[in-house]
XYZ file of C-alpha atoms in Angstrom:
122
model
C -43.465 3.585 -15.334
C -44.528 4.181 -11.789
C -44.940 7.973 -11.861
C -45.405 10.624 -14.532
C -45.092 9.720 -18.178
C -41.759 9.924 -19.959
C -40.758 13.311 -21.303
C -42.321 15.638 -18.745
C -40.157 18.623 -17.854
C -38.179 18.107 -14.676
C -38.464 14.301 -14.807
C -35.458 12.045 -15.311
C -35.816 8.363 -16.272
C -33.842 6.023 -14.027
C -33.956 2.281 -13.381
C -33.728 0.630 -9.991
C -32.699 -3.026 -10.082
C -33.973 -5.090 -7.160
C -31.728 -7.665 -5.487
C -33.514 -10.401 -7.480
C -32.736 -8.635 -10.798
C -36.189 -7.136 -11.345
C -35.902 -3.811 -13.179
C -38.105 -0.986 -11.897
C -38.125 1.997 -14.288
C -39.260 5.291 -12.747
C -39.448 8.954 -13.643
C -37.625 10.897 -10.931
C -38.089 14.575 -10.159
C -34.939 16.655 -10.531
C -33.399 17.619 -7.196
C -34.803 14.640 -5.270
C -32.395 12.179 -3.665
C -32.351 8.600 -4.890
C -33.595 7.594 -1.426
C -36.620 9.900 -1.809
C -37.268 8.604 -5.328
C -37.138 5.008 -4.086
C -39.617 5.719 -1.286
C -41.956 7.643 -3.629
C -42.048 4.576 -5.892
C -42.433 1.884 -3.184
C -38.937 0.522 -3.783
C -37.469 -1.442 -0.850
C -34.616 0.894 0.153
C -34.562 1.312 3.913
C -33.047 4.697 4.797
C -33.146 4.080 8.574
C -31.754 7.543 9.417
C -34.196 9.363 7.099
C -31.371 10.705 4.953
C -29.362 12.320 7.763
C -26.131 10.537 6.760
C -26.043 8.480 9.951
C -26.350 4.951 8.497
C -25.681 2.944 5.340
C -29.118 1.404 4.748
C -29.765 3.441 1.573
C -26.639 1.984 -0.051
C -26.948 1.604 -3.826
C -24.567 0.222 -6.421
C -24.506 2.514 -9.450
C -23.501 1.767 -13.009
C -19.913 2.852 -13.746
C -20.915 5.570 -16.233
C -23.236 7.249 -13.731
C -20.744 6.899 -10.881
C -18.128 8.737 -12.973
C -20.535 11.666 -13.574
C -21.108 12.315 -9.875
C -18.994 14.543 -7.652
C -16.766 12.599 -5.272
C -18.467 11.577 -2.034
C -17.785 13.648 1.077
C -15.766 12.099 3.910
C -18.924 11.542 5.996
C -20.492 9.496 3.193
C -17.316 7.440 2.804
C -17.353 6.722 6.541
C -20.928 5.412 6.306
C -20.183 3.444 3.127
C -17.462 1.590 5.062
C -20.347 0.048 7.046
C -22.421 -0.891 3.983
C -23.354 -4.452 3.103
C -21.753 -5.658 -0.177
C -19.693 -2.487 -0.756
C -18.598 -2.070 -4.394
C -16.333 0.362 -6.277
C -19.407 2.229 -7.537
C -21.338 2.275 -4.242
C -23.032 5.469 -3.058
C -25.628 6.335 -0.445
C -29.007 7.061 -2.018
C -29.596 9.979 0.356
C -26.524 11.759 -1.031
C -27.163 11.454 -4.783
C -29.505 14.076 -6.226
C -31.345 13.477 -9.490
C -30.221 15.692 -12.374
C -30.689 15.548 -16.160
C -27.122 14.218 -16.559
C -28.197 11.056 -14.754
C -30.898 10.191 -17.307
C -31.025 6.444 -17.867
C -28.922 5.584 -14.824
C -29.179 2.150 -13.208
C -29.214 1.727 -9.421
C -28.680 -1.800 -8.105
C -30.081 -2.553 -4.669
C -27.688 -4.760 -2.684
C -28.885 -8.105 -1.358
C -29.002 -6.791 2.208
C -28.122 -3.909 4.492
C -26.352 -3.293 7.783
C -28.692 -1.339 10.040
C -26.660 -0.107 13.007
C -29.204 2.533 14.010
C -30.607 2.093 17.537
C -34.318 1.225 17.553
C -36.598 4.238 18.006
C -38.440 4.421 21.306
């Protein structure tokens, strides 16, 4: 595992699956977004807008069981997901999903690409 050892209070085991199928198990701190967890563990998830819900580059495809446990996405997230590369029925933005104990063991698939429509920073 890339961070703290399994079983520490406040840590939730989750698995990111890279676009090539490589599984990356991590221990995620409760309350962190999946985008933050990915960045803390050197996982290639862009997040061009820094989690401000202004792009779709932190798009993840969740396992069906996890997707069903989450509250429905807000309209703003759905609007951004419409722009996501390889949109699936269980797609969510990593910046909008917070880690909680109920998500223990979840699997997050990284899509094969992303659509970055953010203007370049000057």
